[in-house]
C-alpha positions as YAML, in Angstrom:
chain: A
units: angstrom
residues:
- id: 1
  name: MET
  ca: [13.90, 20.92, 29.62]
- id: 2
  name: ALA
  ca: [13.27, 18.82, 27.01]
- id: 3
  name: SER
  ca: [9.77, 17.68, 25.92]
- id: 4
  name: GLN
  ca: [8.57, 14.09, 26.42]
- id: 5
  name: PRO
  ca: [6.81, 13.17, 23.36]
- id: 6
  name: SER
  ca: [3.40, 12.30, 22.55]
- id: 7
  name: PRO
  ca: [1.47, 9.17, 23.94]
- id: 8
  name: LEU
  ca: [-0.07, 6.63, 21.65]
- id: 9
  name: SER
  ca: [-3.56, 6.59, 20.84]
- id: 10
  name: LEU
  ca: [-5.89, 4.22, 19.15]
- id: 11
  name: LEU
  ca: [-9.22, 5.91, 18.14]
- id: 12
  name: HIS
  ca: [-11.86, 3.17, 16.83]
- id: 13
  name: ASP
  ca: [-14.80, 4.36, 15.41]
- id: 14
  name: VAL
  ca: [-16.33, 0.50, 15.57]
- id: 15
  name: GLY
  ca: [-17.01, -0.40, 12.11]
- id: 16
  name: SER
  ca: [-16.50, 1.76, 10.70]
- id: 17
  name: GLU
  ca: [-12.64, 3.22, 10.76]
- id: 18
  name: VAL
  ca: [-8.91, 4.16, 13.14]
- id: 19
  name: ALA
  ca: [-7.25, 6.62, 13.79]
- id: 20
  name: VAL
  ca: [-3.79, 6.49, 15.15]
- id: 21
  name: ARG
  ca: [-2.42, 9.56, 17.19]
- id: 22
  name: ALA
  ca: [0.82, 10.78, 18.77]
- id: 23
  name: GLY
  ca: [0.78, 14.24, 18.89]
- id: 24
  name: VAL
  ca: [-1.13, 15.10, 15.62]
- id: 25
  name: GLU
  ca: [-2.82, 11.85, 13.80]
- id: 26
  name: LEU
  ca: [-0.21, 10.00, 12.07]
- id: 27
  name: PHE
  ca: [-3.48, 7.99, 10.52]
- id: 28
  name: ARG
  ca: [-6.51, 6.71, 9.13]
- id: 29
  name: TYR
  ca: [-7.62, 3.07, 8.44]
- id: 30
  name: VAL
  ca: [-11.02, 2.76, 7.06]
- id: 31
  name: TYR
  ca: [-11.70, -0.69, 7.22]
- id: 32
  name: ARG
  ca: [-15.56, 0.12, 5.98]
- id: 33
  name: PRO
  ca: [-15.01, 1.78, 2.32]
- id: 34
  name: THR
  ca: [-18.00, 3.77, 0.85]
- id: 35
  name: GLU
  ca: [-17.13, 4.27, -2.31]
- id: 36
  name: VAL
  ca: [-19.14, 2.57, -5.66]
- id: 37
  name: GLN
  ca: [-18.71, -0.92, -7.04]
- id: 38
  name: TYR
  ca: [-16.24, 0.63, -10.01]
- id: 39
  name: GLU
  ca: [-13.29, 2.22, -7.68]
- id: 40
  name: SER
  ca: [-13.60, -1.88, -6.03]
- id: 41
  name: PRO
  ca: [-13.96, -0.34, -2.04]
- id: 42
  name: ARG
  ca: [-11.43, -2.05, -0.10]
- id: 43
  name: PRO
  ca: [-9.87, -0.43, 2.62]
- id: 44
  name: TYR
  ca: [-7.31, 2.04, 3.51]
- id: 45
  name: LEU
  ca: [-4.93, 5.13, 5.07]
- id: 46
  name: HIS
  ca: [-5.82, 8.37, 4.10]
- id: 47
  name: PRO
  ca: [-5.00, 10.85, 5.75]
- id: 48
  name: ILE
  ca: [-1.02, 9.62, 6.54]
- id: 49
  name: ARG
  ca: [0.95, 12.28, 8.07]
- id: 50
  name: THR
  ca: [4.90, 12.89, 9.37]
- id: 51
  name: ARG
  ca: [5.24, 13.07, 12.85]
- id: 52
  name: SER
  ca: [4.73, 17.31, 12.47]
- id: 53
  name: GLY
  ca: [1.69, 16.60, 10.93]
- id: 54
  name: LYS
  ca: [2.61, 16.93, 6.75]
- id: 55
  name: LEU
  ca: [-0.30, 15.52, 5.06]
- id: 56
  name: VAL
  ca: [1.75, 12.81, 2.39]
- id: 57
  name: THR
  ca: [-1.16, 11.32, 1.10]
- id: 58
  name: VAL
  ca: [-3.84, 12.48, -1.31]
- id: 59
  name: PHE
  ca: [-7.86, 10.50, -2.20]
- id: 60
  name: ARG
  ca: [-9.27, 10.23, -5.22]
- id: 61
  name: PRO
  ca: [-7.55, 12.32, -7.79]
- id: 62
  name: HIS
  ca: [-9.25, 13.83, -10.06]
- id: 63
  name: ASP
  ca: [-7.48, 11.06, -12.20]
- id: 64
  name: HIS
  ca: [-8.01, 8.30, -10.79]
- id: 65
  name: VAL
  ca: [-10.54, 8.04, -8.42]
- id: 66
  name: TRP
  ca: [-9.64, 4.70, -7.38]
- id: 67
  name: HIS
  ca: [-6.12, 5.69, -5.93]
- id: 68
  name: LYS
  ca: [-6.68, 5.89, -2.45]
- id: 69
  name: GLY
  ca: [-3.57, 6.90, 0.26]
- id: 70
  name: ILE
  ca: [-2.04, 3.57, 0.70]
- id: 71
  name: ALA
  ca: [-4.07, 0.14, 0.24]
- id: 72
  name: LEU
  ca: [-3.62, -2.68, -1.21]
- id: 73
  name: SER
  ca: [-4.70, -3.00, -4.77]
- id: 74
  name: LEU
  ca: [-4.87, -5.35, -7.05]
- id: 75
  name: PRO
  ca: [-5.75, -5.07, -10.90]
- id: 76
  name: ASN
  ca: [-5.83, -8.74, -12.66]
- id: 77
  name: VAL
  ca: [-6.86, -11.38, -9.72]
- id: 78
  name: GLY
  ca: [-8.18, -14.47, -11.63]
- id: 79
  name: PRO
  ca: [-10.72, -12.05, -13.65]
- id: 80
  name: HIS
  ca: [-11.22, -10.01, -11.43]
- id: 81
  name: ASN
  ca: [-10.39, -6.22, -10.73]
- id: 82
  name: PHE
  ca: [-9.72, -5.66, -6.80]
- id: 83
  name: TRP
  ca: [-7.97, -2.00, -7.81]
- id: 84
  name: GLY
  ca: [-10.75, -0.14, -9.30]
- id: 85
  name: GLY
  ca: [-11.63, 1.35, -13.00]
- id: 86
  name: VAL
  ca: [-10.92, -0.12, -15.83]
- id: 87
  name: THR
  ca: [-9.18, -3.86, -15.88]
- id: 88
  name: TYR
  ca: [-6.60, -4.07, -18.95]
- id: 89
  name: THR
  ca: [-6.28, -7.94, -20.10]
- id: 90
  name: ARG
  ca: [-4.97, -9.38, -23.03]
- id: 91
  name: ALA
  ca: [-7.82, -9.92, -24.94]
- id: 92
  name: THR
  ca: [-9.76, -6.20, -24.85]
- id: 93
  name: GLY
  ca: [-7.31, -3.17, -24.00]
- id: 94
  name: TYR
  ca: [-7.72, -1.50, -21.05]
- id: 95
  name: ALA
  ca: [-12.18, -1.84, -20.63]
- id: 96
  name: ASN
  ca: [-14.53, -1.96, -18.12]
- id: 97
  name: LEU
  ca: [-15.86, -5.86, -17.39]
- id: 98
  name: ASP
  ca: [-18.09, -4.94, -14.99]
- id: 99
  name: ASN
  ca: [-15.61, -7.41, -12.37]
- id: 100
  name: ASN
  ca: [-14.71, -4.63, -9.60]
- id: 101
  name: GLY
  ca: [-14.79, -6.91, -6.60]
- id: 102
  name: SER
  ca: [-14.27, -5.22, -3.11]
- id: 103
  name: MET
  ca: [-12.71, -6.49, 0.25]
- id: 104
  name: GLU
  ca: [-15.48, -6.40, 2.75]
- id: 105
  name: HIS
  ca: [-14.28, -6.85, 6.73]
- id: 106
  name: ALA
  ca: [-15.07, -9.81, 8.41]
- id: 107
  name: GLU
  ca: [-14.13, -9.99, 12.08]
- id: 108
  name: LEU
  ca: [-11.90, -7.80, 14.16]
- id: 109
  name: LEU
  ca: [-8.87, -9.75, 15.36]
- id: 110
  name: GLU
  ca: [-7.11, -6.63, 17.55]
- id: 111
  name: ALA
  ca: [-7.40, -2.91, 18.58]
- id: 112
  name: SER
  ca: [-4.05, -2.91, 20.49]
- id: 113
  name: VAL
  ca: [-1.95, 0.18, 22.03]
- id: 114
  name: ASP
  ca: [1.47, 0.78, 23.68]
- id: 115
  name: GLU
  ca: [3.91, 2.78, 24.22]
- id: 116
  name: SER
  ca: [5.62, 2.40, 21.15]
- id: 117
  name: SER
  ca: [3.22, 0.73, 18.29]
- id: 118
  name: ALA
  ca: [-0.56, 1.11, 17.47]
- id: 119
  name: THR
  ca: [-1.65, -2.16, 15.86]
- id: 120
  name: PHE
  ca: [-4.82, -2.85, 14.67]
- id: 121
  name: SER
  ca: [-5.80, -6.21, 13.08]
- id: 122
  name: HIS
  ca: [-8.42, -7.68, 10.95]
- id: 123
  name: ARG
  ca: [-9.91, -10.82, 8.75]
- id: 124
  name: LEU
  ca: [-11.54, -9.46, 5.30]
- id: 125
  name: THR
  ca: [-12.79, -11.44, 1.90]
- id: 126
  name: TRP
  ca: [-12.70, -10.25, -1.00]
- id: 127
  name: VAL
  ca: [-15.79, -10.67, -3.01]
- id: 128
  name: SER
  ca: [-16.62, -9.87, -6.87]
- id: 129
  name: GLU
  ca: [-18.76, -7.58, -8.17]
- id: 130
  name: PRO
  ca: [-22.20, -9.01, -7.73]
- id: 131
  name: LYS
  ca: [-24.49, -10.29, -10.74]
- id: 132
  name: SER
  ca: [-26.82, -8.24, -12.32]
- id: 133
  name: GLY
  ca: [-30.22, -9.69, -9.96]
- id: 134
  name: GLU
  ca: [-27.79, -10.38, -7.05]
- id: 135
  name: ASN
  ca: [-27.24, -8.43, -3.46]
- id: 136
  name: ALA
  ca: [-23.67, -9.65, -2.85]
- id: 137
  name: GLY
  ca: [-21.01, -10.92, -4.96]
- id: 138
  name: ALA
  ca: [-19.06, -14.65, -4.31]
- id: 139
  name: PRO
  ca: [-16.21, -14.82, -2.20]
- id: 140
  name: VAL
  ca: [-13.21, -15.10, -3.74]
- id: 141
  name: VAL
  ca: [-9.67, -14.31, -1.41]
- id: 142
  name: ASP
  ca: [-9.56, -14.68, 2.82]
- id: 143
  name: GLU
  ca: [-6.83, -12.30, 4.23]
- id: 144
  name: VAL
  ca: [-6.30, -11.97, 8.04]
- id: 145
  name: ARG
  ca: [-4.73, -8.04, 7.52]
- id: 146
  name: THR
  ca: [-2.28, -6.54, 10.69]
- id: 147
  name: ILE
  ca: [-1.14, -2.55, 10.24]
- id: 148
  name: ARG
  ca: [1.32, -1.04, 13.20]
- id: 149
  name: ALA
  ca: [2.33, 1.86, 13.39]
- id: 150
  name: VAL
  ca: [5.73, 2.35, 15.67]
- id: 151
  name: VAL
  ca: [7.23, 5.00, 17.16]
- id: 152
  name: GLY
  ca: [9.93, 6.13, 19.02]
- id: 153
  name: THR
  ca: [12.48, 4.71, 16.46]
- id: 154
  name: ARG
  ca: [13.65, 8.33, 15.74]
- id: 155
  name: GLU
  ca: [12.41, 11.71, 16.03]
- id: 156
  name: ASP
  ca: [12.03, 12.32, 12.36]
- id: 157
  name: ALA
  ca: [9.84, 10.30, 11.25]
- id: 158
  name: TRP
  ca: [7.45, 6.50, 11.91]
- id: 159
  name: THR
  ca: [6.95, 2.91, 11.22]
- id: 160
  name: LEU
  ca: [3.68, 1.82, 9.09]
- id: 161
  name: THR
  ca: [4.18, -2.34, 8.58]
- id: 162
  name: TRP
  ca: [1.90, -3.86, 6.87]
- id: 163
  name: SER
  ca: [1.38, -8.15, 6.41]
- id: 164
  name: SER
  ca: [-1.74, -9.59, 4.74]
- id: 165
  name: THR
  ca: [-2.29, -13.14, 4.17]
- id: 166
  name: ILE
  ca: [-4.74, -13.82, 1.45]
- id: 167
  name: THR
  ca: [-6.08, -17.49, 1.25]
- id: 168
  name: ASN
  ca: [-7.84, -18.59, -2.23]
- id: 169
  name: VAL
  ca: [-11.06, -19.75, -1.27]
- id: 170
  name: SER
  ca: [-12.46, -19.06, -5.07]
- id: 171
  name: GLY
  ca: [-13.11, -22.63, -5.33]
- id: 172
  name: ALA
  ca: [-10.86, -22.86, -8.29]
- id: 173
  name: ALA
  ca: [-7.09, -20.97, -9.11]
- id: 174
  name: LEU
  ca: [-6.79, -17.91, -9.57]
- id: 175
  name: HIS
  ca: [-4.00, -16.71, -11.69]
- id: 176
  name: ILE
  ca: [-2.45, -13.32, -10.45]
- id: 177
  name: GLY
  ca: [-0.88, -11.15, -12.89]
- id: 178
  name: SER
  ca: [-0.82, -7.21, -13.37]
- id: 179
  name: PRO
  ca: [-1.34, -5.44, -17.56]
- id: 180
  name: THR
  ca: [2.62, -5.81, -17.61]
- id: 181
  name: THR
  ca: [1.37, -9.78, -17.95]
- id: 182
  name: GLU
  ca: [-1.71, -8.82, -19.87]
- id: 183
  name: GLY
  ca: [0.50, -7.42, -22.41]
- id: 184
  name: ARG
  ca: [1.73, -3.82, -21.67]
- id: 185
  name: ASP
  ca: [4.91, -3.11, -20.98]
- id: 186
  name: ASN
  ca: [6.25, -1.74, -18.10]
- id: 187
  name: ALA
  ca: [3.34, -1.07, -15.98]
- id: 188
  name: GLY
  ca: [3.17, -3.96, -13.70]
- id: 189
  name: TYR
  ca: [1.03, -1.91, -10.87]
- id: 190
  name: GLY
  ca: [-0.47, -3.69, -7.65]
- id: 191
  name: GLY
  ca: [0.73, -4.91, -4.36]
- id: 192
  name: LEU
  ca: [0.72, -2.18, -1.22]
- id: 193
  name: SER
  ca: [0.59, 1.27, -3.37]
- id: 194
  name: TRP
  ca: [0.66, 4.91, -1.90]
- id: 195
  name: ARG
  ca: [-0.52, 7.96, -4.22]
- id: 196
  name: GLY
  ca: [1.10, 11.18, -2.66]
- id: 197
  name: PRO
  ca: [-0.24, 14.14, -2.92]
- id: 198
  name: ARG
  ca: [-0.27, 16.80, -5.59]
- id: 199
  name: SER
  ca: [2.55, 18.84, -5.05]
- id: 200
  name: PHE
  ca: [5.13, 15.92, -5.01]
- id: 201
  name: THR
  ca: [5.09, 15.38, -8.70]
- id: 202
  name: GLY
  ca: [8.16, 15.48, -10.40]
- id: 203
  name: GLY
  ca: [9.98, 14.83, -6.60]
- id: 204
  name: TYR
  ca: [12.90, 12.60, -6.36]
- id: 205
  name: MET
  ca: [12.58, 9.16, -6.30]
- id: 206
  name: VAL
  ca: [15.80, 7.28, -5.91]
- id: 207
  name: GLY
  ca: [15.61, 2.98, -4.90]
- id: 208
  name: ALA
  ca: [18.34, 0.93, -2.56]
- id: 209
  name: ASP
  ca: [20.33, -0.28, -6.23]
- id: 210
  name: GLY
  ca: [21.03, 3.61, -6.18]
- id: 211
  name: THR
  ca: [18.87, 3.73, -9.95]
- id: 212
  name: GLU
  ca: [16.48, 7.37, -9.86]
- id: 213
  name: GLY
  ca: [13.72, 8.37, -11.03]
- id: 214
  name: GLU
  ca: [11.81, 6.90, -13.68]
- id: 215
  name: GLU
  ca: [14.36, 4.77, -13.84]
- id: 216
  name: LEU
  ca: [12.76, 2.71, -11.40]
- id: 217
  name: ARG
  ca: [10.24, 1.47, -12.35]
- id: 218
  name: GLY
  ca: [10.62, -2.55, -13.06]
- id: 219
  name: THR
  ca: [13.13, -2.86, -11.04]
- id: 220
  name: GLN
  ca: [14.15, -5.14, -7.84]
- id: 221
  name: SER
  ca: [15.56, -3.77, -4.88]
- id: 222
  name: LEU
  ca: [14.89, -4.50, -1.28]
- id: 223
  name: TRP
  ca: [14.07, -0.46, -0.34]
- id: 224
  name: ALA
  ca: [12.37, 2.18, -2.98]
- id: 225
  name: GLY
  ca: [12.31, 5.71, -1.92]
- id: 226
  name: PHE
  ca: [10.31, 9.33, -2.62]
- id: 227
  name: SER
  ca: [11.41, 13.04, -1.61]
- id: 228
  name: GLY
  ca: [8.50, 15.39, -2.59]
- id: 229
  name: LYS
  ca: [7.51, 19.13, -1.42]
- id: 230
  name: HIS
  ca: [4.32, 20.28, -0.24]
- id: 231
  name: ASP
  ca: [2.22, 23.55, -1.19]
- id: 232
  name: GLU
  ca: [1.32, 26.04, 1.19]
- id: 233
  name: ILE
  ca: [4.22, 25.68, 3.18]
- id: 234
  name: ASP
  ca: [7.90, 25.70, 2.90]
- id: 235
  name: ALA
  ca: [9.25, 22.54, 3.62]
- id: 236
  name: GLU
  ca: [9.37, 18.63, 2.15]
- id: 237
  name: SER
  ca: [8.31, 15.11, 3.71]
- id: 238
  name: THR
  ca: [9.34, 11.48, 2.46]
- id: 239
  name: VAL
  ca: [8.45, 7.71, 1.68]
- id: 240
  name: VAL
  ca: [10.65, 5.12, 2.29]
- id: 241
  name: PHE
  ca: [8.75, 1.75, 1.18]
- id: 242
  name: ILE
  ca: [10.54, -1.73, 2.20]
- id: 243
  name: ASP
  ca: [9.74, -4.50, 0.49]
- id: 244
  name: GLY
  ca: [9.40, -7.45, 3.57]
- id: 245
  name: THR
  ca: [9.48, -10.69, 0.60]
- id: 246
  name: TYR
  ca: [12.60, -9.23, -0.30]
- id: 247
  name: GLY
  ca: [14.80, -12.41, -1.56]
- id: 248
  name: GLY
  ca: [11.81, -15.11, -1.44]
- id: 249
  name: ASP
  ca: [10.15, -15.92, -4.50]
- id: 250
  name: LEU
  ca: [8.02, -13.59, -5.26]
- id: 251
  name: PRO
  ca: [9.93, -11.55, -7.68]
- id: 252
  name: THR
  ca: [8.54, -8.59, -7.10]
- id: 253
  name: LYS
  ca: [9.80, -5.03, -8.72]
- id: 254
  name: TRP
  ca: [8.71, -1.40, -8.36]
- id: 255
  name: PHE
  ca: [5.89, 0.26, -9.90]
- id: 256
  name: ALA
  ca: [7.57, 4.07, -9.17]
- id: 257
  name: ARG
  ca: [6.23, 7.38, -10.78]
- id: 258
  name: SER
  ca: [7.48, 11.16, -10.04]
- id: 259
  name: GLU
  ca: [5.62, 12.18, -13.27]
- id: 260
  name: PRO
  ca: [2.61, 12.46, -14.17]
- id: 261
  name: PHE
  ca: [2.11, 12.17, -10.32]
- id: 262
  name: ALA
  ca: [4.12, 10.50, -7.47]
- id: 263
  name: CYS
  ca: [3.55, 6.98, -6.35]
- id: 264
  name: LEU
  ca: [5.37, 3.84, -4.69]
- id: 265
  name: ASN
  ca: [4.02, 0.39, -5.60]
- id: 266
  name: PRO
  ca: [6.29, -2.95, -4.57]
- id: 267
  name: ALA
  ca: [4.31, -4.97, -7.24]
- id: 268
  name: PRO
  ca: [4.58, -9.44, -6.67]
- id: 269
  name: PHE
  ca: [3.19, -9.81, -9.96]
- id: 270
  name: PHE
  ca: [5.19, -7.17, -11.78]
- id: 271
  name: ASP
  ca: [5.69, -9.13, -15.40]
- id: 272
  name: GLU
  ca: [5.62, -12.30, -13.54]
- id: 273
  name: VAL
  ca: [2.01, -14.83, -13.16]
- id: 274
  name: ARG
  ca: [1.72, -15.91, -10.08]
- id: 275
  name: THR
  ca: [-0.85, -19.21, -9.52]
- id: 276
  name: LEU
  ca: [-2.73, -19.29, -6.45]
- id: 277
  name: GLU
  ca: [-4.27, -22.73, -5.54]
- id: 278
  name: GLN
  ca: [-7.81, -23.44, -4.35]
- id: 279
  name: GLY
  ca: [-7.03, -23.24, -0.67]
- id: 280
  name: GLU
  ca: [-3.34, -21.37, -1.10]
- id: 281
  name: SER
  ca: [-1.95, -19.36, 1.01]
- id: 282
  name: LEU
  ca: [0.26, -16.08, 0.54]
- id: 283
  name: THR
  ca: [2.22, -13.59, 3.62]
- id: 284
  name: LEU
  ca: [2.95, -10.14, 1.81]
- id: 285
  name: ASP
  ca: [4.70, -8.02, 4.91]
- id: 286
  name: TYR
  ca: [6.36, -4.40, 4.15]
- id: 287
  name: ALA
  ca: [6.73, -0.64, 6.03]
- id: 288
  name: VAL
  ca: [6.96, 2.52, 5.33]
- id: 289
  name: VAL
  ca: [8.50, 5.12, 6.61]
- id: 290
  name: ILE
  ca: [7.09, 8.43, 7.49]
- id: 291
  name: ALA
  ca: [9.81, 11.39, 7.49]
- id: 292
  name: ASP
  ca: [9.97, 14.92, 7.90]
- id: 293
  name: GLY
  ca: [12.24, 16.48, 5.87]
- id: 294
  name: GLY
  ca: [13.48, 16.03, 2.21]
- id: 295
  name: SER
  ca: [16.24, 13.12, 1.38]
- id: 296
  name: ASP
  ca: [18.83, 12.76, -0.58]
- id: 297
  name: ALA
  ca: [19.49, 8.93, -1.36]
- id: 298
  name: ALA
  ca: [21.84, 8.23, 1.57]
- id: 299
  name: ARG
  ca: [19.30, 9.66, 4.07]
- id: 300
  name: MET
  ca: [16.50, 7.19, 2.23]
- id: 301
  name: ALA
  ca: [19.01, 4.41, 3.32]
- id: 302
  name: GLU
  ca: [18.79, 5.54, 6.92]
- id: 303
  name: LEU
  ca: [15.42, 5.12, 6.54]
- id: 304
  name: ALA
  ca: [15.04, 2.20, 5.25]
- id: 305
  name: GLN
  ca: [16.81, 0.16, 7.88]
- id: 306
  name: THR
  ca: [14.99, 1.81, 10.81]
- id: 307
  name: GLY
  ca: [12.39, 0.12, 8.57]
- id: 308
  name: VAL
  ca: [14.43, -3.27, 8.13]
- id: 309
  name: GLN
  ca: [15.18, -3.04, 11.43]
- id: 310
  name: VAL
  ca: [11.34, -2.45, 12.89]
- id: 311
  name: LEU
  ca: [10.31, -5.53, 10.26]
- id: 312
  name: ALA
  ca: [13.28, -7.63, 12.55]
- id: 313
  name: ASP
  ca: [11.55, -6.98, 15.78]
- id: 314
  name: ALA
  ca: [8.00, -8.62, 14.39]
- id: 315
  name: GLY
  ca: [9.76, -11.38, 12.79]
- id: 316
  name: VAL
  ca: [10.39, -10.31, 9.35]
- id: 317
  name: SER
  ca: [13.63, -10.57, 8.10]
- id: 318
  name: VAL
  ca: [15.26, -10.04, 4.47]
- id: 319
  name: PRO
  ca: [18.68, -10.46, 3.67]
- id: 320
  name: ALA
  ca: [21.65, -8.91, 5.02]
- id: 321
  name: GLU
  ca: [23.20, -8.70, 1.93]
- id: 322
  name: ALA
  ca: [20.77, -6.54, 0.86]
- id: 323
  name: VAL
  ca: [20.67, -4.33, 3.73]
- id: 324
  name: ALA
  ca: [24.59, -3.47, 2.54]
- id: 325
  name: GLN
  ca: [23.52, -2.50, -0.50]
...
């Protein structure tokens, strides 16, 4: 007799974090982080695991301690840094500008689970780094964020969806960019970012258009995937990102690396500044498919199709011609 799939559960440590399980713990979402201001404290998902329990994220790696699993992180939001660490600007290069903001949980909106999905939604306020003598920073952005784990579409994978609607509440226009918009070539990172385990370094990386390896960085396509190996065990896992903004008015490009570390990031402000006027809102939608086993480009395309369907079921559609790439 075939074994029945483990039921989904959502465990909520109220005021701190949630964990979603389906036999194994699929992920833990820390929404009230405790890191220092220099790391731009913001909610993150770590650990993230495959259906069989393989770990596919890293937390505070020694080379960039502000990298944390999967997190929404933006380095150049007007004068503010919501990425962590030093800030790159045209005037200073990389420098410590005492501008590391934080993303603070403000209100729980939903925590629910059914047979095939678990959902957590909350409101956040992005605040500036407090000035000397002040206890709190000033509001910069209001965000409504919904993350969802979806299982049941296939036995070897599950899908994370992420939707963030950000609204400028700073009182003035916000010019959102990246180190590349400030003059650093091909360093347009910022957005929903994944940092893989150290053992994934040198893994296989490919985009929907067939671009492989380091050539992927700076290209545009609906999806990009990464297949890496684990230490200690003879196993591989795959992570595929689907850009739900593809085909819209954001010229998203991939910030992706396999050396000197593994990362994927559909970067909506890679090399073009987006001005968000006071009171204006912008929605960012993504899916991430977490799969057991190594993958070639063909399998990644299949996994990406799974993520596209999950997004469609949530009301987020992408151009049909992009899916057919």
